[in-house]
């Protein structure tokens, strides 16, 4: 799983048709939506570093999903 090293939560990755189903107010039963929550094929995903700004919910911009230059990578100290 591509996201495993970043935490236990996995975003719902939906097709356009599935998004419409997910957002349809007529779908009020969890059983109608559970089939949409499936593992995404990791061979169809790309893993790359992004800015640490992505960890702050106040940042909602394109820069949060752009690939970050490794030379400028943020180093976090614990």
mmCIF file of the N, C-alpha and C atoms, coordinates in Angstrom:
data_MODEL
# 
_entry.id   MODEL 
# 
loop_
_atom_site.group_PDB 
_atom_site.id 
_atom_site.type_symbol 
_atom_site.label_atom_id 
_atom_site.label_alt_id 
_atom_site.label_comp_id 
_atom_site.label_asym_id 
_atom_site.label_entity_id 
_atom_site.label_seq_id 
_atom_site.pdbx_PDB_ins_code 
_atom_site.Cartn_x 
_atom_site.Cartn_y 
_atom_site.Cartn_z 
_atom_site.occupancy 
_atom_site.B_iso_or_equiv 
_atom_site.pdbx_formal_charge 
_atom_site.auth_seq_id 
_atom_site.auth_comp_id 
_atom_site.auth_asym_id 
_atom_site.auth_atom_id 
_atom_site.pdbx_PDB_model_num 
ATOM 1   N N  . UNK A 1 1  ? 0.846   -1.177 0.000   1.00 0.00 ? 1  UNK A N  1 
ATOM 2   C CA . UNK A 1 1  ? 0.000   0.000  0.000   1.00 0.00 ? 1  UNK A CA 1 
ATOM 3   C C  . UNK A 1 1  ? 0.892   1.241  0.000   1.00 0.00 ? 1  UNK A C  1 
ATOM 4   N N  . UNK A 1 2  ? 0.644   2.122  -0.919  1.00 0.00 ? 2  UNK A N  1 
ATOM 5   C CA . UNK A 1 2  ? 1.471   3.314  -1.105  1.00 0.00 ? 2  UNK A CA 1 
ATOM 6   C C  . UNK A 1 2  ? 1.382   4.259  0.085   1.00 0.00 ? 2  UNK A C  1 
ATOM 7   N N  . UNK A 1 3  ? 0.238   4.358  0.727   1.00 0.00 ? 3  UNK A N  1 
ATOM 8   C CA . UNK A 1 3  ? 0.066   5.333  1.803   1.00 0.00 ? 3  UNK A CA 1 
ATOM 9   C C  . UNK A 1 3  ? 0.441   4.803  3.180   1.00 0.00 ? 3  UNK A C  1 
ATOM 10  N N  . UNK A 1 4  ? 0.763   3.541  3.307   1.00 0.00 ? 4  UNK A N  1 
ATOM 11  C CA . UNK A 1 4  ? 0.995   2.923  4.611   1.00 0.00 ? 4  UNK A CA 1 
ATOM 12  C C  . UNK A 1 4  ? 2.026   3.685  5.447   1.00 0.00 ? 4  UNK A C  1 
ATOM 13  N N  . UNK A 1 5  ? 3.127   4.111  4.868   1.00 0.00 ? 5  UNK A N  1 
ATOM 14  C CA . UNK A 1 5  ? 4.163   4.771  5.660   1.00 0.00 ? 5  UNK A CA 1 
ATOM 15  C C  . UNK A 1 5  ? 3.738   6.148  6.155   1.00 0.00 ? 5  UNK A C  1 
ATOM 16  N N  . UNK A 1 6  ? 2.617   6.664  5.667   1.00 0.00 ? 6  UNK A N  1 
ATOM 17  C CA . UNK A 1 6  ? 2.174   8.001  6.036   1.00 0.00 ? 6  UNK A CA 1 
ATOM 18  C C  . UNK A 1 6  ? 1.019   7.998  7.028   1.00 0.00 ? 6  UNK A C  1 
ATOM 19  N N  . UNK A 1 7  ? 0.557   6.851  7.402   1.00 0.00 ? 7  UNK A N  1 
ATOM 20  C CA . UNK A 1 7  ? -0.539  6.774  8.354   1.00 0.00 ? 7  UNK A CA 1 
ATOM 21  C C  . UNK A 1 7  ? -1.520  5.689  7.967   1.00 0.00 ? 7  UNK A C  1 
ATOM 22  N N  . UNK A 1 8  ? -2.522  5.500  8.802   1.00 0.00 ? 8  UNK A N  1 
ATOM 23  C CA . UNK A 1 8  ? -3.471  4.413  8.580   1.00 0.00 ? 8  UNK A CA 1 
ATOM 24  C C  . UNK A 1 8  ? -4.693  4.840  7.774   1.00 0.00 ? 8  UNK A C  1 
ATOM 25  N N  . UNK A 1 9  ? -4.833  6.125  7.496   1.00 0.00 ? 9  UNK A N  1 
ATOM 26  C CA . UNK A 1 9  ? -6.002  6.599  6.760   1.00 0.00 ? 9  UNK A CA 1 
ATOM 27  C C  . UNK A 1 9  ? -5.728  6.570  5.259   1.00 0.00 ? 9  UNK A C  1 
ATOM 28  N N  . UNK A 1 10 ? -6.711  6.158  4.508   1.00 0.00 ? 10 UNK A N  1 
ATOM 29  C CA . UNK A 1 10 ? -6.593  6.104  3.060   1.00 0.00 ? 10 UNK A CA 1 
ATOM 30  C C  . UNK A 1 10 ? -7.716  6.953  2.473   1.00 0.00 ? 10 UNK A C  1 
ATOM 31  N N  . UNK A 1 11 ? -7.396  7.871  1.596   1.00 0.00 ? 11 UNK A N  1 
ATOM 32  C CA . UNK A 1 11 ? -8.458  8.687  0.991   1.00 0.00 ? 11 UNK A CA 1 
ATOM 33  C C  . UNK A 1 11 ? -9.315  7.846  0.054   1.00 0.00 ? 11 UNK A C  1 
ATOM 34  N N  . UNK A 1 12 ? -10.541 8.259  -0.128  1.00 0.00 ? 12 UNK A N  1 
ATOM 35  C CA . UNK A 1 12 ? -11.409 7.614  -1.114  1.00 0.00 ? 12 UNK A CA 1 
ATOM 36  C C  . UNK A 1 12 ? -10.998 8.142  -2.489  1.00 0.00 ? 12 UNK A C  1 
ATOM 37  N N  . UNK A 1 13 ? -10.583 7.247  -3.362  1.00 0.00 ? 13 UNK A N  1 
ATOM 38  C CA . UNK A 1 13 ? -10.204 7.625  -4.729  1.00 0.00 ? 13 UNK A CA 1 
ATOM 39  C C  . UNK A 1 13 ? -11.314 7.121  -5.632  1.00 0.00 ? 13 UNK A C  1 
ATOM 40  N N  . UNK A 1 14 ? -12.060 8.071  -6.197  1.00 0.00 ? 14 UNK A N  1 
ATOM 41  C CA . UNK A 1 14 ? -13.274 7.731  -6.931  1.00 0.00 ? 14 UNK A CA 1 
ATOM 42  C C  . UNK A 1 14 ? -13.215 8.234  -8.376  1.00 0.00 ? 14 UNK A C  1 
ATOM 43  N N  . UNK A 1 15 ? -13.869 7.488  -9.252  1.00 0.00 ? 15 UNK A N  1 
ATOM 44  C CA . UNK A 1 15 ? -14.038 7.941  -10.632 1.00 0.00 ? 15 UNK A CA 1 
ATOM 45  C C  . UNK A 1 15 ? -15.101 9.046  -10.639 1.00 0.00 ? 15 UNK A C  1 
ATOM 46  N N  . UNK A 1 16 ? -15.256 9.719  -11.766 1.00 0.00 ? 16 UNK A N  1 
ATOM 47  C CA . UNK A 1 16 ? -16.277 10.776 -11.836 1.00 0.00 ? 16 UNK A CA 1 
ATOM 48  C C  . UNK A 1 16 ? -17.667 10.210 -11.556 1.00 0.00 ? 16 UNK A C  1 
ATOM 49  N N  . UNK A 1 17 ? -17.958 9.039  -12.105 1.00 0.00 ? 17 UNK A N  1 
ATOM 50  C CA . UNK A 1 17 ? -19.265 8.402  -11.871 1.00 0.00 ? 17 UNK A CA 1 
ATOM 51  C C  . UNK A 1 17 ? -19.436 8.063  -10.390 1.00 0.00 ? 17 UNK A C  1 
ATOM 52  N N  . UNK A 1 18 ? -18.376 7.557  -9.770  1.00 0.00 ? 18 UNK A N  1 
ATOM 53  C CA . UNK A 1 18 ? -18.442 7.209  -8.351  1.00 0.00 ? 18 UNK A CA 1 
ATOM 54  C C  . UNK A 1 18 ? -18.595 8.458  -7.483  1.00 0.00 ? 18 UNK A C  1 
ATOM 55  N N  . UNK A 1 19 ? -17.989 9.570  -7.880  1.00 0.00 ? 19 UNK A N  1 
ATOM 56  C CA . UNK A 1 19 ? -18.145 10.824 -7.138  1.00 0.00 ? 19 UNK A CA 1 
ATOM 57  C C  . UNK A 1 19 ? -19.609 11.235 -7.129  1.00 0.00 ? 19 UNK A C  1 
ATOM 58  N N  . UNK A 1 20 ? -20.247 11.141 -8.282  1.00 0.00 ? 20 UNK A N  1 
ATOM 59  C CA . UNK A 1 20 ? -21.667 11.493 -8.365  1.00 0.00 ? 20 UNK A CA 1 
ATOM 60  C C  . UNK A 1 20 ? -22.509 10.597 -7.457  1.00 0.00 ? 20 UNK A C  1 
ATOM 61  N N  . UNK A 1 21 ? -22.188 9.313  -7.424  1.00 0.00 ? 21 UNK A N  1 
ATOM 62  C CA . UNK A 1 21 ? -22.897 8.379  -6.546  1.00 0.00 ? 21 UNK A CA 1 
ATOM 63  C C  . UNK A 1 21 ? -22.648 8.735  -5.092  1.00 0.00 ? 21 UNK A C  1 
ATOM 64  N N  . UNK A 1 22 ? -21.392 9.031  -4.752  1.00 0.00 ? 22 UNK A N  1 
ATOM 65  C CA . UNK A 1 22 ? -21.002 9.360  -3.376  1.00 0.00 ? 22 UNK A CA 1 
ATOM 66  C C  . UNK A 1 22 ? -21.729 10.610 -2.878  1.00 0.00 ? 22 UNK A C  1 
ATOM 67  N N  . UNK A 1 23 ? -21.869 11.603 -3.743  1.00 0.00 ? 23 UNK A N  1 
ATOM 68  C CA . UNK A 1 23 ? -22.469 12.876 -3.349  1.00 0.00 ? 23 UNK A CA 1 
ATOM 69  C C  . UNK A 1 23 ? -23.984 12.934 -3.528  1.00 0.00 ? 23 UNK A C  1 
ATOM 70  N N  . UNK A 1 24 ? -24.578 11.904 -4.101  1.00 0.00 ? 24 UNK A N  1 
ATOM 71  C CA . UNK A 1 24 ? -26.021 11.875 -4.345  1.00 0.00 ? 24 UNK A CA 1 
ATOM 72  C C  . UNK A 1 24 ? -26.767 11.833 -3.007  1.00 0.00 ? 24 UNK A C  1 
ATOM 73  N N  . UNK A 1 25 ? -27.543 12.870 -2.696  1.00 0.00 ? 25 UNK A N  1 
ATOM 74  C CA . UNK A 1 25 ? -28.253 12.901 -1.412  1.00 0.00 ? 25 UNK A CA 1 
ATOM 75  C C  . UNK A 1 25 ? -29.285 11.776 -1.272  1.00 0.00 ? 25 UNK A C  1 
ATOM 76  N N  . UNK A 1 26 ? -29.648 11.148 -2.376  1.00 0.00 ? 26 UNK A N  1 
ATOM 77  C CA . UNK A 1 26 ? -30.592 10.033 -2.305  1.00 0.00 ? 26 UNK A CA 1 
ATOM 78  C C  . UNK A 1 26 ? -29.942 8.777  -1.715  1.00 0.00 ? 26 UNK A C  1 
ATOM 79  N N  . UNK A 1 27 ? -28.620 8.711  -1.750  1.00 0.00 ? 27 UNK A N  1 
ATOM 80  C CA . UNK A 1 27 ? -27.906 7.566  -1.174  1.00 0.00 ? 27 UNK A CA 1 
ATOM 81  C C  . UNK A 1 27 ? -27.709 7.801  0.318   1.00 0.00 ? 27 UNK A C  1 
ATOM 82  N N  . UNK A 1 28 ? -28.652 7.339  1.086   1.00 0.00 ? 28 UNK A N  1 
ATOM 83  C CA . UNK A 1 28 ? -28.612 7.579  2.529   1.00 0.00 ? 28 UNK A CA 1 
ATOM 84  C C  . UNK A 1 28 ? -28.188 6.343  3.325   1.00 0.00 ? 28 UNK A C  1 
ATOM 85  N N  . UNK A 1 29 ? -27.985 5.233  2.642   1.00 0.00 ? 29 UNK A N  1 
ATOM 86  C CA . UNK A 1 29 ? -27.605 4.003  3.332   1.00 0.00 ? 29 UNK A CA 1 
ATOM 87  C C  . UNK A 1 29 ? -26.128 3.704  3.096   1.00 0.00 ? 29 UNK A C  1 
ATOM 88  N N  . UNK A 1 30 ? -25.448 3.374  4.157   1.00 0.00 ? 30 UNK A N  1 
ATOM 89  C CA . UNK A 1 30 ? -24.027 3.054  4.068   1.00 0.00 ? 30 UNK A CA 1 
ATOM 90  C C  . UNK A 1 30 ? -23.801 1.893  3.099   1.00 0.00 ? 30 UNK A C  1 
ATOM 91  N N  . UNK A 1 31 ? -24.708 0.960  3.064   1.00 0.00 ? 31 UNK A N  1 
ATOM 92  C CA . UNK A 1 31 ? -24.549 -0.203 2.184   1.00 0.00 ? 31 UNK A CA 1 
ATOM 93  C C  . UNK A 1 31 ? -24.521 0.182  0.705   1.00 0.00 ? 31 UNK A C  1 
ATOM 94  N N  . UNK A 1 32 ? -25.071 1.333  0.361   1.00 0.00 ? 32 UNK A N  1 
ATOM 95  C CA . UNK A 1 32 ? -25.018 1.812  -1.013  1.00 0.00 ? 32 UNK A CA 1 
ATOM 96  C C  . UNK A 1 32 ? -23.643 2.384  -1.355  1.00 0.00 ? 32 UNK A C  1 
ATOM 97  N N  . UNK A 1 33 ? -22.932 2.857  -0.343  1.00 0.00 ? 33 UNK A N  1 
ATOM 98  C CA . UNK A 1 33 ? -21.659 3.537  -0.563  1.00 0.00 ? 33 UNK A CA 1 
ATOM 99  C C  . UNK A 1 33 ? -20.436 2.655  -0.303  1.00 0.00 ? 33 UNK A C  1 
ATOM 100 N N  . UNK A 1 34 ? -20.566 1.659  0.547   1.00 0.00 ? 34 UNK A N  1 
ATOM 101 C CA . UNK A 1 34 ? -19.419 0.806  0.878   1.00 0.00 ? 34 UNK A CA 1 
ATOM 102 C C  . UNK A 1 34 ? -18.731 0.190  -0.336  1.00 0.00 ? 34 UNK A C  1 
ATOM 103 N N  . UNK A 1 35 ? -19.447 -0.228 -1.368  1.00 0.00 ? 35 UNK A N  1 
ATOM 104 C CA . UNK A 1 35 ? -18.761 -0.800 -2.535  1.00 0.00 ? 35 UNK A CA 1 
ATOM 105 C C  . UNK A 1 35 ? -17.802 0.182  -3.224  1.00 0.00 ? 35 UNK A C  1 
ATOM 106 N N  . UNK A 1 36 ? -17.991 1.477  -3.002  1.00 0.00 ? 36 UNK A N  1 
ATOM 107 C CA . UNK A 1 36 ? -17.107 2.477  -3.607  1.00 0.00 ? 36 UNK A CA 1 
ATOM 108 C C  . UNK A 1 36 ? -15.754 2.544  -2.894  1.00 0.00 ? 36 UNK A C  1 
ATOM 109 N N  . UNK A 1 37 ? -15.707 2.094  -1.649  1.00 0.00 ? 37 UNK A N  1 
ATOM 110 C CA . UNK A 1 37 ? -14.493 2.156  -0.842  1.00 0.00 ? 37 UNK A CA 1 
ATOM 111 C C  . UNK A 1 37 ? -13.694 0.879  -1.038  1.00 0.00 ? 37 UNK A C  1 
ATOM 112 N N  . UNK A 1 38 ? -12.819 0.929  -2.001  1.00 0.00 ? 38 UNK A N  1 
ATOM 113 C CA . UNK A 1 38 ? -12.014 -0.245 -2.329  1.00 0.00 ? 38 UNK A CA 1 
ATOM 114 C C  . UNK A 1 38 ? -10.558 0.172  -2.457  1.00 0.00 ? 38 UNK A C  1 
ATOM 115 N N  . UNK A 1 39 ? -9.680  -0.793 -2.359  1.00 0.00 ? 39 UNK A N  1 
ATOM 116 C CA . UNK A 1 39 ? -8.256  -0.498 -2.523  1.00 0.00 ? 39 UNK A CA 1 
ATOM 117 C C  . UNK A 1 39 ? -7.999  -0.024 -3.941  1.00 0.00 ? 39 UNK A C  1 
ATOM 118 N N  . UNK A 1 40 ? -7.155  0.973  -4.059  1.00 0.00 ? 40 UNK A N  1 
ATOM 119 C CA . UNK A 1 40 ? -6.785  1.520  -5.358  1.00 0.00 ? 40 UNK A CA 1 
ATOM 120 C C  . UNK A 1 40 ? -5.512  0.828  -5.814  1.00 0.00 ? 40 UNK A C  1 
ATOM 121 N N  . UNK A 1 41 ? -5.435  0.504  -7.078  1.00 0.00 ? 41 UNK A N  1 
ATOM 122 C CA . UNK A 1 41 ? -4.287  -0.190 -7.634  1.00 0.00 ? 41 UNK A CA 1 
ATOM 123 C C  . UNK A 1 41 ? -3.035  0.687  -7.505  1.00 0.00 ? 41 UNK A C  1 
ATOM 124 N N  . UNK A 1 42 ? -2.087  0.258  -6.690  1.00 0.00 ? 42 UNK A N  1 
ATOM 125 C CA . UNK A 1 42 ? -0.901  1.079  -6.442  1.00 0.00 ? 42 UNK A CA 1 
ATOM 126 C C  . UNK A 1 42 ? -0.037  1.262  -7.682  1.00 0.00 ? 42 UNK A C  1 
ATOM 127 N N  . UNK A 1 43 ? -0.180  0.403  -8.676  1.00 0.00 ? 43 UNK A N  1 
ATOM 128 C CA . UNK A 1 43 ? 0.605   0.588  -9.910  1.00 0.00 ? 43 UNK A CA 1 
ATOM 129 C C  . UNK A 1 43 ? 0.098   1.787  -10.703 1.00 0.00 ? 43 UNK A C  1 
ATOM 130 N N  . UNK A 1 44 ? -1.096  2.271  -10.362 1.00 0.00 ? 44 UNK A N  1 
ATOM 131 C CA . UNK A 1 44 ? -1.660  3.431  -11.043 1.00 0.00 ? 44 UNK A CA 1 
ATOM 132 C C  . UNK A 1 44 ? -1.414  4.728  -10.259 1.00 0.00 ? 44 UNK A C  1 
ATOM 133 N N  . UNK A 1 45 ? -0.649  4.624  -9.169  1.00 0.00 ? 45 UNK A N  1 
ATOM 134 C CA . UNK A 1 45 ? -0.366  5.793  -8.341  1.00 0.00 ? 45 UNK A CA 1 
ATOM 135 C C  . UNK A 1 45 ? 1.108   6.159  -8.447  1.00 0.00 ? 45 UNK A C  1 
ATOM 136 N N  . UNK A 1 46 ? 1.400   7.420  -8.244  1.00 0.00 ? 46 UNK A N  1 
ATOM 137 C CA . UNK A 1 46 ? 2.776   7.907  -8.201  1.00 0.00 ? 46 UNK A CA 1 
ATOM 138 C C  . UNK A 1 46 ? 3.054   8.436  -6.804  1.00 0.00 ? 46 UNK A C  1 
ATOM 139 N N  . UNK A 1 47 ? 4.194   8.080  -6.263  1.00 0.00 ? 47 UNK A N  1 
ATOM 140 C CA . UNK A 1 47 ? 4.607   8.542  -4.952  1.00 0.00 ? 47 UNK A CA 1 
ATOM 141 C C  . UNK A 1 47 ? 5.755   9.521  -5.132  1.00 0.00 ? 47 UNK A C  1 
ATOM 142 N N  . UNK A 1 48 ? 5.601   10.728 -4.579  1.00 0.00 ? 48 UNK A N  1 
ATOM 143 C CA . UNK A 1 48 ? 6.648   11.738 -4.684  1.00 0.00 ? 48 UNK A CA 1 
ATOM 144 C C  . UNK A 1 48 ? 6.556   12.684 -3.493  1.00 0.00 ? 48 UNK A C  1 
ATOM 145 N N  . UNK A 1 49 ? 7.673   13.337 -3.149  1.00 0.00 ? 49 UNK A N  1 
ATOM 146 C CA . UNK A 1 49 ? 7.663   14.253 -2.008  1.00 0.00 ? 49 UNK A CA 1 
ATOM 147 C C  . UNK A 1 49 ? 6.879   15.527 -2.323  1.00 0.00 ? 49 UNK A C  1 
ATOM 148 N N  . UNK A 1 50 ? 6.182   16.029 -1.310  1.00 0.00 ? 50 UNK A N  1 
ATOM 149 C CA . UNK A 1 50 ? 5.449   17.294 -1.431  1.00 0.00 ? 50 UNK A CA 1 
ATOM 150 C C  . UNK A 1 50 ? 5.845   18.203 -0.270  1.00 0.00 ? 50 UNK A C  1 
ATOM 151 N N  . UNK A 1 51 ? 5.472   19.448 -0.374  1.00 0.00 ? 51 UNK A N  1 
ATOM 152 C CA . UNK A 1 51 ? 5.782   20.424 0.663   1.00 0.00 ? 51 UNK A CA 1 
ATOM 153 C C  . UNK A 1 51 ? 5.151   20.030 2.000   1.00 0.00 ? 51 UNK A C  1 
ATOM 154 N N  . UNK A 1 52 ? 5.810   20.347 3.104   1.00 0.00 ? 52 UNK A N  1 
ATOM 155 C CA . UNK A 1 52 ? 5.211   20.073 4.413   1.00 0.00 ? 52 UNK A CA 1 
ATOM 156 C C  . UNK A 1 52 ? 3.960   20.916 4.674   1.00 0.00 ? 52 UNK A C  1 
ATOM 157 N N  . UNK A 1 53 ? 3.698   21.894 3.827   1.00 0.00 ? 53 UNK A N  1 
ATOM 158 C CA . UNK A 1 53 ? 2.475   22.694 3.954   1.00 0.00 ? 53 UNK A CA 1 
ATOM 159 C C  . UNK A 1 53 ? 1.235   21.808 3.889   1.00 0.00 ? 53 UNK A C  1 
ATOM 160 N N  . UNK A 1 54 ? 1.348   20.661 3.237   1.00 0.00 ? 54 UNK A N  1 
ATOM 161 C CA . UNK A 1 54 ? 0.204   19.767 3.064   1.00 0.00 ? 54 UNK A CA 1 
ATOM 162 C C  . UNK A 1 54 ? -0.323  19.255 4.411   1.00 0.00 ? 54 UNK A C  1 
ATOM 163 N N  . UNK A 1 55 ? 0.485   19.279 5.435   1.00 0.00 ? 55 UNK A N  1 
ATOM 164 C CA . UNK A 1 55 ? 0.074   18.807 6.756   1.00 0.00 ? 55 UNK A CA 1 
ATOM 165 C C  . UNK A 1 55 ? -0.811  19.809 7.496   1.00 0.00 ? 55 UNK A C  1 
ATOM 166 N N  . UNK A 1 56 ? -0.939  21.019 6.964   1.00 0.00 ? 56 UNK A N  1 
ATOM 167 C CA . UNK A 1 56 ? -1.730  22.065 7.603   1.00 0.00 ? 56 UNK A CA 1 
ATOM 168 C C  . UNK A 1 56 ? -3.009  22.275 6.799   1.00 0.00 ? 56 UNK A C  1 
ATOM 169 N N  . UNK A 1 57 ? -4.158  22.029 7.429   1.00 0.00 ? 57 UNK A N  1 
ATOM 170 C CA . UNK A 1 57 ? -5.448  22.146 6.741   1.00 0.00 ? 57 UNK A CA 1 
ATOM 171 C C  . UNK A 1 57 ? -5.744  23.548 6.219   1.00 0.00 ? 57 UNK A C  1 
ATOM 172 N N  . UNK A 1 58 ? -5.034  24.552 6.715   1.00 0.00 ? 58 UNK A N  1 
ATOM 173 C CA . UNK A 1 58 ? -5.260  25.919 6.249   1.00 0.00 ? 58 UNK A CA 1 
ATOM 174 C C  . UNK A 1 58 ? -4.695  26.149 4.855   1.00 0.00 ? 58 UNK A C  1 
ATOM 175 N N  . UNK A 1 59 ? -3.819  25.264 4.406   1.00 0.00 ? 59 UNK A N  1 
ATOM 176 C CA . UNK A 1 59 ? -3.239  25.393 3.063   1.00 0.00 ? 59 UNK A CA 1 
ATOM 177 C C  . UNK A 1 59 ? -4.043  24.555 2.082   1.00 0.00 ? 59 UNK A C  1 
ATOM 178 N N  . UNK A 1 60 ? -4.643  25.204 1.134   1.00 0.00 ? 60 UNK A N  1 
ATOM 179 C CA . UNK A 1 60 ? -5.432  24.530 0.102   1.00 0.00 ? 60 UNK A CA 1 
ATOM 180 C C  . UNK A 1 60 ? -5.048  25.153 -1.236  1.00 0.00 ? 60 UNK A C  1 
ATOM 181 N N  . UNK A 1 61 ? -3.887  24.716 -1.753  1.00 0.00 ? 61 UNK A N  1 
ATOM 182 C CA . UNK A 1 61 ? -3.393  25.306 -2.981  1.00 0.00 ? 61 UNK A CA 1 
ATOM 183 C C  . UNK A 1 61 ? -2.680  24.241 -3.819  1.00 0.00 ? 61 UNK A C  1 
ATOM 184 N N  . UNK A 1 62 ? -2.449  24.571 -5.056  1.00 0.00 ? 62 UNK A N  1 
ATOM 185 C CA . UNK A 1 62 ? -1.802  23.645 -5.978  1.00 0.00 ? 62 UNK A CA 1 
ATOM 186 C C  . UNK A 1 62 ? -0.415  23.230 -5.502  1.00 0.00 ? 62 UNK A C  1 
ATOM 187 N N  . UNK A 1 63 ? 0.277   24.125 -4.834  1.00 0.00 ? 63 UNK A N  1 
ATOM 188 C CA . UNK A 1 63 ? 1.632   23.839 -4.350  1.00 0.00 ? 63 UNK A CA 1 
ATOM 189 C C  . UNK A 1 63 ? 1.655   22.607 -3.429  1.00 0.00 ? 63 UNK A C  1 
ATOM 190 N N  . UNK A 1 64 ? 0.542   22.333 -2.750  1.00 0.00 ? 64 UNK A N  1 
ATOM 191 C CA . UNK A 1 64 ? 0.480   21.190 -1.838  1.00 0.00 ? 64 UNK A CA 1 
ATOM 192 C C  . UNK A 1 64 ? 0.535   19.843 -2.554  1.00 0.00 ? 64 UNK A C  1 
ATOM 193 N N  . UNK A 1 65 ? 0.242   19.811 -3.832  1.00 0.00 ? 65 UNK A N  1 
ATOM 194 C CA . UNK A 1 65 ? 0.279   18.540 -4.564  1.00 0.00 ? 65 UNK A CA 1 
ATOM 195 C C  . UNK A 1 65 ? 1.388   18.490 -5.612  1.00 0.00 ? 65 UNK A C  1 
ATOM 196 N N  . UNK A 1 66 ? 2.115   19.582 -5.768  1.00 0.00 ? 66 UNK A N  1 
ATOM 197 C CA . UNK A 1 66 ? 3.233   19.589 -6.707  1.00 0.00 ? 66 UNK A CA 1 
ATOM 198 C C  . UNK A 1 66 ? 4.400   18.785 -6.143  1.00 0.00 ? 66 UNK A C  1 
ATOM 199 N N  . UNK A 1 67 ? 5.137   18.133 -7.026  1.00 0.00 ? 67 UNK A N  1 
ATOM 200 C CA . UNK A 1 67 ? 6.324   17.407 -6.589  1.00 0.00 ? 67 UNK A CA 1 
ATOM 201 C C  . UNK A 1 67 ? 7.365   18.399 -6.093  1.00 0.00 ? 67 UNK A C  1 
ATOM 202 N N  . UNK A 1 68 ? 7.927   18.110 -4.929  1.00 0.00 ? 68 UNK A N  1 
ATOM 203 C CA . UNK A 1 68 ? 8.929   18.992 -4.324  1.00 0.00 ? 68 UNK A CA 1 
ATOM 204 C C  . UNK A 1 68 ? 10.323  18.535 -4.720  1.00 0.00 ? 68 UNK A C  1 
ATOM 205 N N  . UNK A 1 69 ? 11.170  19.482 -5.008  1.00 0.00 ? 69 UNK A N  1 
ATOM 206 C CA . UNK A 1 69 ? 12.562  19.196 -5.337  1.00 0.00 ? 69 UNK A CA 1 
ATOM 207 C C  . UNK A 1 69 ? 13.237  18.598 -4.098  1.00 0.00 ? 69 UNK A C  1 
ATOM 208 N N  . UNK A 1 70 ? 13.833  17.420 -4.230  1.00 0.00 ? 70 UNK A N  1 
ATOM 209 C CA . UNK A 1 70 ? 14.483  16.747 -3.104  1.00 0.00 ? 70 UNK A CA 1 
ATOM 210 C C  . UNK A 1 70 ? 15.579  17.604 -2.481  1.00 0.00 ? 70 UNK A C  1 
ATOM 211 N N  . UNK A 1 71 ? 16.214  18.444 -3.272  1.00 0.00 ? 71 UNK A N  1 
ATOM 212 C CA . UNK A 1 71 ? 17.270  19.305 -2.737  1.00 0.00 ? 71 UNK A CA 1 
ATOM 213 C C  . UNK A 1 71 ? 16.703  20.340 -1.772  1.00 0.00 ? 71 UNK A C  1 
ATOM 214 N N  . UNK A 1 72 ? 15.424  20.632 -1.913  1.00 0.00 ? 72 UNK A N  1 
ATOM 215 C CA . UNK A 1 72 ? 14.778  21.605 -1.039  1.00 0.00 ? 72 UNK A CA 1 
ATOM 216 C C  . UNK A 1 72 ? 13.923  20.923 0.027   1.00 0.00 ? 72 UNK A C  1 
ATOM 217 N N  . UNK A 1 73 ? 14.050  19.602 0.130   1.00 0.00 ? 73 UNK A N  1 
ATOM 218 C CA . UNK A 1 73 ? 13.194  18.809 1.023   1.00 0.00 ? 73 UNK A CA 1 
ATOM 219 C C  . UNK A 1 73 ? 13.283  19.292 2.469   1.00 0.00 ? 73 UNK A C  1 
ATOM 220 N N  . UNK A 1 74 ? 12.169  19.290 3.085   1.00 0.00 ? 74 UNK A N  1 
ATOM 221 C CA . UNK A 1 74 ? 12.034  19.687 4.475   1.00 0.00 ? 74 UNK A CA 1 
ATOM 222 C C  . UNK A 1 74 ? 12.534  18.557 5.366   1.00 0.00 ? 74 UNK A C  1 
ATOM 223 N N  . UNK A 1 75 ? 13.371  18.852 6.326   1.00 0.00 ? 75 UNK A N  1 
ATOM 224 C CA . UNK A 1 75 ? 13.872  17.865 7.262   1.00 0.00 ? 75 UNK A CA 1 
ATOM 225 C C  . UNK A 1 75 ? 13.249  18.173 8.610   1.00 0.00 ? 75 UNK A C  1 
ATOM 226 N N  . UNK A 1 76 ? 12.531  17.208 9.126   1.00 0.00 ? 76 UNK A N  1 
ATOM 227 C CA . UNK A 1 76 ? 11.823  17.394 10.378  1.00 0.00 ? 76 UNK A CA 1 
ATOM 228 C C  . UNK A 1 76 ? 12.652  16.819 11.526  1.00 0.00 ? 76 UNK A C  1 
ATOM 229 N N  . UNK A 1 77 ? 12.836  17.584 12.574  1.00 0.00 ? 77 UNK A N  1 
ATOM 230 C CA . UNK A 1 77 ? 13.558  17.078 13.741  1.00 0.00 ? 77 UNK A CA 1 
ATOM 231 C C  . UNK A 1 77 ? 12.541  16.755 14.828  1.00 0.00 ? 77 UNK A C  1 
ATOM 232 N N  . UNK A 1 78 ? 12.785  15.684 15.535  1.00 0.00 ? 78 UNK A N  1 
ATOM 233 C CA . UNK A 1 78 ? 11.853  15.246 16.587  1.00 0.00 ? 78 UNK A CA 1 
ATOM 234 C C  . UNK A 1 78 ? 12.420  15.554 17.942  1.00 0.00 ? 78 UNK A C  1 
# 
